[in-house]
Amino acid sequence: MADVDADPKKLTRNQQAVLAALKGAGRPLTAYDVLGLPAIRKAGMKAPLTIYRALDKLIALGLVHRIESLNAFVHCGHGPHDHAAGFLICTDCGRTLEVHLESCENHLAGRARDQGFAVDDVRVEMTGRCPDCAGRAAVP
Amino acid sequence: MADVDADPKKLTRNQQAVLAALKGAGRPLTAYDVLGLPAIRKAGMKAPLTIYRALDKLIALGLVHRIESLNAFVHCGHGPHDHAAGFLICTDCGRTLEVHLESCENHLAGRARDQGFAVDDVRVEMTGRCPDCAGRAAVP
DNA sequence: TCGGACAATGTTATGATATAACATTTAAAA
DNA sequence: TTTTAAATGTTATATCATAACATTGTCCGA
Ligand SMILES: [Zn+2]
Ligand SMILES: [Zn+2]
Ligand SMILES: [Zn+2]
Ligand SMILES: [Zn+2]
């Protein structure tokens, strides 16, 4: 899946800038969110395509994940990995938590194989409330 | 999750037209795909918003699902249901297969609860090749 | 039957997300 | 160095989705 042997030192200037932006945010950002950051403008990036190209590379390297249901991108919370990850998406604060799915992955892919389906990639996204927000809601 | 007690007879003209379009297609269509269908134009629908409004209702009724990674919509292959579904998405032919995830759902949601996360909704999308396309690829 | 309430629709405009095309530069190999 | 591939810059455009507001249709109780 991800190119786990990637050398972060070999990232280009643009790729480093985008990765740093996502790390710093600590939550998913859209490509246009990234584009709007001062640090990104200072790095000379000013077109959406510039951001998308950096993101494409970072995703291929497994350093960043795309959250489909948000059209947003988040720094990988686990370092590059070769198994499927799942995302818990807080609908209150917008933060996400990445969870490993080694065991579930087999179960899910098994369901697919039962149907004669050859699985390449498994994506899991769950919405709800994170511990912080669930706590706040319970104590009004 | 879905409003399982919905009465299909109560669907409006627009909602019926969009539902019929998705049933007939047998695969996911984008809102603009739907908008472009002759049957839809004949029904008098000519603005994207008209399509999105019908889709919103059909999704709320559990008659249609949204495929996040395709920005597309597909007729529910199982009749309304209250548990999570997963989608197998063929990257060759574009068709999808809906699979039930009663058992997996608990496992996945359990992983979330381990993190103190209160889950509302579980979405699973798997890409790969459907039986037809996998077969064709294997016999070149 | 009337009339209020609410859902659905029509219409126009705009916002948000993503890619095409092509020229140029940079970095890595050979 | 010559060659090759990857990354970047720039402009324009394609694709997906919603805002705002006026109007119409449907249901249900008075
Ligand atoms: Zn990860
Ligand atoms: Zn939260
Ligand atoms: Zn379904
Ligand atoms: Zn196929």
Coordinates of C-alpha atoms (C1' of nucleotides) and ligand atoms in Angstrom, one line a residue:
Chain A
M1 CA 0.0 0.0 0.0
A2 CA 2.2 2.8 1.2
D3 CA 5.8 3.2 0.2
V4 CA 7.1 2.5 3.7
D5 CA 10.7 2.9 2.8
A6 CA 10.3 6.5 1.9
D7 CA 13.0 8.9 3.1
P8 CA 11.5 12.0 4.6
K9 CA 14.7 13.9 4.0
K10 CA 14.1 13.5 0.3
L11 CA 10.8 15.5 0.4
T12 CA 10.9 18.6 -1.8
R13 CA 10.4 22.0 -0.4
N14 CA 6.7 22.1 -1.3
Q15 CA 6.1 18.6 0.1
Q16 CA 7.9 19.5 3.3
A17 CA 5.8 22.7 3.6
V18 CA 2.5 20.9 3.2
L19 CA 3.5 18.1 5.5
A20 CA 4.5 20.6 8.2
A21 CA 1.2 22.4 7.8
L22 CA -0.8 19.2 8.3
K23 CA 1.4 18.2 11.3
G24 CA 0.9 21.6 12.8
A25 CA -2.8 21.6 12.3
G26 CA -3.4 18.4 14.2
R27 CA -6.6 17.8 12.3
P28 CA -7.8 17.4 8.7
L29 CA -7.4 20.4 6.4
T30 CA -8.7 20.8 2.9
A31 CA -6.3 21.6 0.1
Y32 CA -7.7 25.2 0.2
D33 CA -7.2 25.4 3.9
V34 CA -3.6 24.5 3.4
L35 CA -3.3 27.0 0.5
G36 CA -4.6 29.8 2.8
L37 CA -1.9 29.3 5.5
P38 CA 0.7 32.1 5.9
A39 CA 3.5 29.6 6.0
I40 CA 2.4 28.1 2.7
R41 CA 2.2 31.5 1.0
K42 CA 5.6 32.4 2.4
A43 CA 6.9 29.2 0.8
G44 CA 5.8 30.6 -2.5
M45 CA 2.9 28.2 -3.1
K46 CA -0.1 30.1 -4.5
A47 CA -2.1 27.7 -6.8
P48 CA -4.3 24.9 -5.7
L49 CA -2.6 22.5 -8.1
T50 CA 0.7 23.1 -6.2
I51 CA -1.0 21.9 -3.0
Y52 CA -2.7 18.9 -4.7
R53 CA 0.6 17.8 -6.2
A54 CA 2.4 17.8 -2.9
L55 CA -0.5 16.0 -1.2
D56 CA -0.5 13.3 -3.9
K57 CA 3.1 12.6 -3.2
L58 CA 2.7 12.6 0.5
I59 CA -0.3 10.2 0.3
A60 CA 1.7 7.9 -2.0
L61 CA 4.5 7.9 0.7
G62 CA 1.9 7.1 3.4
L63 CA 2.7 10.2 5.3
V64 CA -0.7 11.7 4.8
H65 CA -4.2 10.3 4.5
R66 CA -7.2 11.6 2.6
I67 CA -10.5 11.6 4.6
E68 CA -13.1 11.0 1.8
S69 CA -16.1 12.2 3.7
L70 CA -14.5 15.5 4.5
N71 CA -12.6 16.1 1.3
A72 CA -9.7 16.8 3.6
F73 CA -6.2 15.6 4.4
V74 CA -4.6 14.7 7.6
H75 CA -1.1 13.8 8.8
C76 CA -0.7 10.1 9.5
G77 CA -0.7 9.5 13.2
H78 CA 1.3 6.3 13.1
G79 CA 4.1 6.7 10.7
P80 CA 3.9 4.9 7.4
H81 CA 2.1 1.6 7.7
D82 CA 1.1 -1.1 5.3
H83 CA -2.3 -2.1 6.7
A84 CA -5.6 -0.4 6.5
A85 CA -6.4 2.5 8.9
G86 CA -9.7 3.7 10.1
F87 CA -10.6 7.3 11.0
L88 CA -12.8 8.5 13.9
I89 CA -14.2 11.8 12.9
C90 CA -15.6 14.1 15.5
T91 CA -18.6 16.0 14.2
D92 CA -18.3 18.6 17.0
C93 CA -14.7 19.7 16.9
G94 CA -13.5 18.4 13.5
R95 CA -10.6 16.4 14.8
T96 CA -9.9 12.9 13.8
L97 CA -8.3 9.9 15.4
E98 CA -6.6 7.3 13.4
V99 CA -7.0 3.7 14.5
H100 CA -5.3 0.6 13.2
L101 CA -7.4 -2.2 11.7
E102 CA -5.1 -5.1 11.2
S103 CA -7.7 -7.6 12.5
C104 CA -10.8 -5.9 11.1
E105 CA -9.2 -5.6 7.7
N106 CA -9.1 -9.4 7.2
H107 CA -12.7 -9.7 8.2
L108 CA -13.8 -6.9 5.8
A109 CA -11.7 -8.2 3.0
G110 CA -13.0 -11.6 3.6
R111 CA -16.6 -10.4 3.1
A112 CA -15.4 -9.0 -0.2
R113 CA -13.7 -12.3 -1.3
D114 CA -16.9 -14.1 -0.4
Q115 CA -18.4 -12.2 -3.3
G116 CA -15.5 -12.9 -5.7
F117 CA -14.2 -9.4 -5.2
A118 CA -10.4 -8.8 -5.3
V119 CA -9.7 -6.0 -2.8
D120 CA -7.0 -3.5 -3.3
D121 CA -7.8 -1.0 -0.6
V122 CA -10.0 -0.7 2.5
R123 CA -11.3 2.6 3.8
V124 CA -13.2 3.0 7.0
E125 CA -14.5 6.3 8.4
M126 CA -16.6 6.6 11.5
T127 CA -18.4 9.8 12.6
G128 CA -19.3 10.6 16.2
R129 CA -17.9 12.6 19.1
C130 CA -14.4 12.4 20.4
P131 CA -13.8 11.9 24.2
D132 CA -13.4 15.7 24.8
C133 CA -16.6 16.6 23.0
A134 CA -18.6 13.7 24.3
G135 CA -17.6 14.7 27.8
R136 CA -18.7 18.3 27.3
A137 CA -22.0 17.3 25.9
A138 CA -22.7 15.1 28.9
V139 CA -22.1 17.9 31.4
P140 CA -24.2 20.9 30.1
Chain B
M1 CA -30.0 5.3 11.0
A2 CA -32.4 5.0 8.1
D3 CA -36.1 5.7 8.4
V4 CA -37.0 2.1 7.7
D5 CA -40.8 2.6 8.0
A6 CA -40.8 5.0 5.0
D7 CA -43.6 4.5 2.5
P8 CA -42.2 4.5 -1.0
K9 CA -45.6 5.4 -2.4
K10 CA -45.3 8.8 -0.6
L11 CA -42.3 9.8 -2.6
T12 CA -42.7 12.9 -4.6
R13 CA -42.5 13.1 -8.4
N14 CA -38.9 14.3 -8.3
Q15 CA -37.9 11.7 -5.7
Q16 CA -39.4 8.9 -7.7
A17 CA -37.7 10.1 -10.8
V18 CA -34.3 10.2 -9.2
L19 CA -34.8 6.8 -7.5
A20 CA -35.8 5.2 -10.7
A21 CA -32.8 6.7 -12.5
L22 CA -30.5 5.1 -9.9
K23 CA -32.3 1.8 -9.9
G24 CA -32.0 1.7 -13.7
A25 CA -28.4 2.6 -13.8
G26 CA -27.4 -0.3 -11.6
R27 CA -24.3 1.6 -10.6
P28 CA -23.3 4.8 -8.8
L29 CA -24.2 8.0 -10.6
T30 CA -23.1 11.6 -9.7
A31 CA -25.8 14.2 -9.2
Y32 CA -24.8 15.7 -12.5
D33 CA -25.0 12.3 -14.2
V34 CA -28.6 12.0 -13.0
L35 CA -29.3 15.6 -14.1
G36 CA -28.1 14.7 -17.6
L37 CA -30.5 11.7 -18.1
P38 CA -33.3 12.3 -20.6
A39 CA -35.9 10.8 -18.2
I40 CA -34.9 13.4 -15.7
R41 CA -35.1 16.3 -18.1
K42 CA -38.5 15.0 -19.2
A43 CA -39.6 15.1 -15.6
G44 CA -38.9 18.8 -15.6
M45 CA -35.8 18.7 -13.4
K46 CA -33.1 21.0 -14.7
A47 CA -31.1 22.4 -11.8
P48 CA -28.5 20.6 -9.7
L49 CA -30.2 21.6 -6.5
T50 CA -33.3 19.8 -7.6
I51 CA -31.3 16.6 -7.8
Y52 CA -29.5 17.1 -4.6
R53 CA -32.7 17.7 -2.7
A54 CA -34.3 14.5 -4.0
L55 CA -31.1 12.6 -3.1
D56 CA -31.0 14.0 0.4
K57 CA -34.5 12.7 1.0
L58 CA -33.9 9.3 -0.5
I59 CA -30.7 9.0 1.6
A60 CA -32.6 9.9 4.7
L61 CA -35.2 7.2 3.9
G62 CA -32.4 4.7 3.4
L63 CA -33.3 4.0 -0.2
V64 CA -30.1 5.5 -1.6
H65 CA -26.5 5.5 -0.3
R66 CA -23.7 8.0 -1.0
I67 CA -20.3 6.7 -2.0
E68 CA -17.9 9.2 -0.5
S69 CA -14.9 8.2 -2.5
L70 CA -16.8 8.6 -5.8
N71 CA -19.0 11.6 -4.9
A72 CA -21.7 9.5 -6.3
F73 CA -25.0 7.9 -5.3
V74 CA -26.3 4.4 -5.6
H75 CA -29.6 2.6 -5.1
C76 CA -29.6 0.5 -2.0
G77 CA -29.2 -3.1 -2.9
H78 CA -30.9 -4.5 0.2
G79 CA -34.0 -2.5 0.9
P80 CA -33.8 -0.1 3.9
H81 CA -31.7 -1.4 6.8
D82 CA -30.6 -0.1 10.1
H83 CA -27.0 -1.5 10.2
A84 CA -23.9 -0.3 8.5
A85 CA -23.3 -1.3 4.9
G86 CA -20.0 -1.6 3.1
F87 CA -19.3 -1.0 -0.6
L88 CA -17.1 -2.9 -2.9
I89 CA -16.1 -0.5 -5.7
C90 CA -14.8 -1.9 -9.0
T91 CA -12.1 0.4 -10.3
D92 CA -12.4 -1.2 -13.8
C93 CA -16.2 -1.0 -14.5
G94 CA -17.4 1.4 -11.9
R95 CA -20.0 -0.9 -10.5
T96 CA -20.4 -1.4 -6.7
L97 CA -21.6 -4.2 -4.6
E98 CA -23.2 -3.5 -1.2
V99 CA -22.4 -5.9 1.6
H100 CA -23.9 -6.1 5.1
L101 CA -21.6 -5.5 8.0
E102 CA -23.6 -6.5 11.1
S103 CA -20.8 -8.4 12.6
C104 CA -17.9 -6.1 11.5
E105 CA -19.8 -3.1 12.7
N106 CA -19.5 -4.1 16.3
H107 CA -15.9 -4.8 15.9
L108 CA -15.2 -1.5 14.3
A109 CA -17.3 0.5 16.7
G110 CA -15.6 -1.4 19.5
R111 CA -12.2 0.0 18.4
A112 CA -13.7 3.4 18.5
R113 CA -15.2 3.0 22.0
D114 CA -11.7 1.8 23.2
Q115 CA -10.6 5.3 22.5
G116 CA -13.6 6.9 24.3
F117 CA -15.2 7.8 21.0
A118 CA -19.0 7.7 20.7
V119 CA -19.8 6.4 17.2
D120 CA -22.9 7.6 15.2
D121 CA -22.1 6.2 11.8
V122 CA -19.7 3.7 10.2
R123 CA -18.8 3.9 6.5
V124 CA -16.7 1.3 4.7
E125 CA -15.6 1.5 1.1
M126 CA -13.3 -1.0 -0.5
T127 CA -11.8 -0.7 -4.0
G128 CA -10.7 -3.6 -6.2
R129 CA -12.1 -5.6 -9.1
C130 CA -15.5 -7.2 -9.3
P131 CA -15.8 -10.9 -10.3
D132 CA -16.4 -10.0 -13.9
C133 CA -13.5 -7.7 -14.2
A134 CA -11.1 -9.8 -12.2
G135 CA -12.0 -12.7 -14.5
R136 CA -11.3 -10.8 -17.6
A137 CA -8.0 -9.6 -16.3
A138 CA -6.9 -13.1 -15.4
V139 CA -7.6 -14.4 -19.0
P140 CA -5.9 -11.9 -21.3
Chain C
dT1 C1' -64.3 23.6 3.7
dC2 C1' -61.1 26.6 5.3
dG3 C1' -56.7 28.0 6.8
dG4 C1' -52.3 27.4 9.0
dA5 C1' -48.1 24.8 9.0
dC6 C1' -44.7 22.5 6.8
dA7 C1' -42.4 20.1 3.0
dA8 C1' -41.2 20.4 -1.6
dT9 C1' -40.1 23.0 -5.7
dG10 C1' -38.3 26.6 -9.0
dT11 C1' -34.8 29.9 -10.1
dT12 C1' -30.6 32.3 -10.0
dA13 C1' -26.3 32.8 -8.4
dT14 C1' -22.3 31.4 -6.1
dG15 C1' -19.1 28.6 -3.3
dA16 C1' -15.9 24.7 -2.8
dT17 C1' -13.2 21.0 -4.6
dA18 C1' -10.2 19.2 -8.2
dT19 C1' -7.8 18.7 -12.7
dA20 C1' -6.1 19.8 -17.8
dA21 C1' -2.6 21.6 -20.7
dC22 C1' 1.7 23.2 -21.5
dA23 C1' 6.0 25.5 -20.6
dT24 C1' 10.0 25.5 -17.5
dT25 C1' 13.1 24.1 -14.0
dT26 C1' 15.4 20.9 -11.0
dA27 C1' 17.3 16.5 -9.7
dA28 C1' 19.0 12.1 -10.6
dA29 C1' 21.1 8.8 -13.8
dA30 C1' 23.9 7.1 -17.3
Chain D
dT1 C1' 28.0 15.8 -20.0
dT2 C1' 24.0 14.0 -22.0
dT3 C1' 19.9 12.1 -21.0
dT4 C1' 15.9 11.2 -18.5
dA5 C1' 12.4 11.6 -15.1
dA6 C1' 10.3 14.3 -11.5
dA7 C1' 8.7 18.5 -9.8
dT8 C1' 7.2 23.2 -10.4
dG9 C1' 4.8 27.4 -12.3
dT10 C1' 0.9 29.4 -14.6
dT11 C1' -3.5 29.9 -16.5
dA12 C1' -7.7 28.2 -17.4
dT13 C1' -11.4 25.1 -16.7
dA14 C1' -14.0 21.1 -15.0
dT15 C1' -16.7 19.1 -11.3
dC16 C1' -19.3 18.9 -7.1
dA17 C1' -22.4 21.3 -3.8
dT18 C1' -25.1 25.0 -1.5
dA19 C1' -27.2 29.9 -0.4
dA20 C1' -31.1 32.8 -0.7
dC21 C1' -35.6 33.7 -1.6
dA22 C1' -40.0 33.4 -3.8
dT23 C1' -43.7 30.0 -4.8
dT24 C1' -46.5 26.0 -4.8
dG25 C1' -48.3 21.7 -3.0
dT26 C1' -49.9 18.7 0.8
dC27 C1' -51.7 17.5 5.1
dC28 C1' -54.4 18.0 9.0
dG29 C1' -57.1 20.1 12.5
dA30 C1' -60.7 23.8 13.4
Ligands
ZN1 ZN -1.7 6.3 9.0
ZN2 ZN -14.4 16.6 19.3
ZN3 ZN -28.3 -0.4 1.7
ZN4 ZN -15.9 -4.5 -12.6

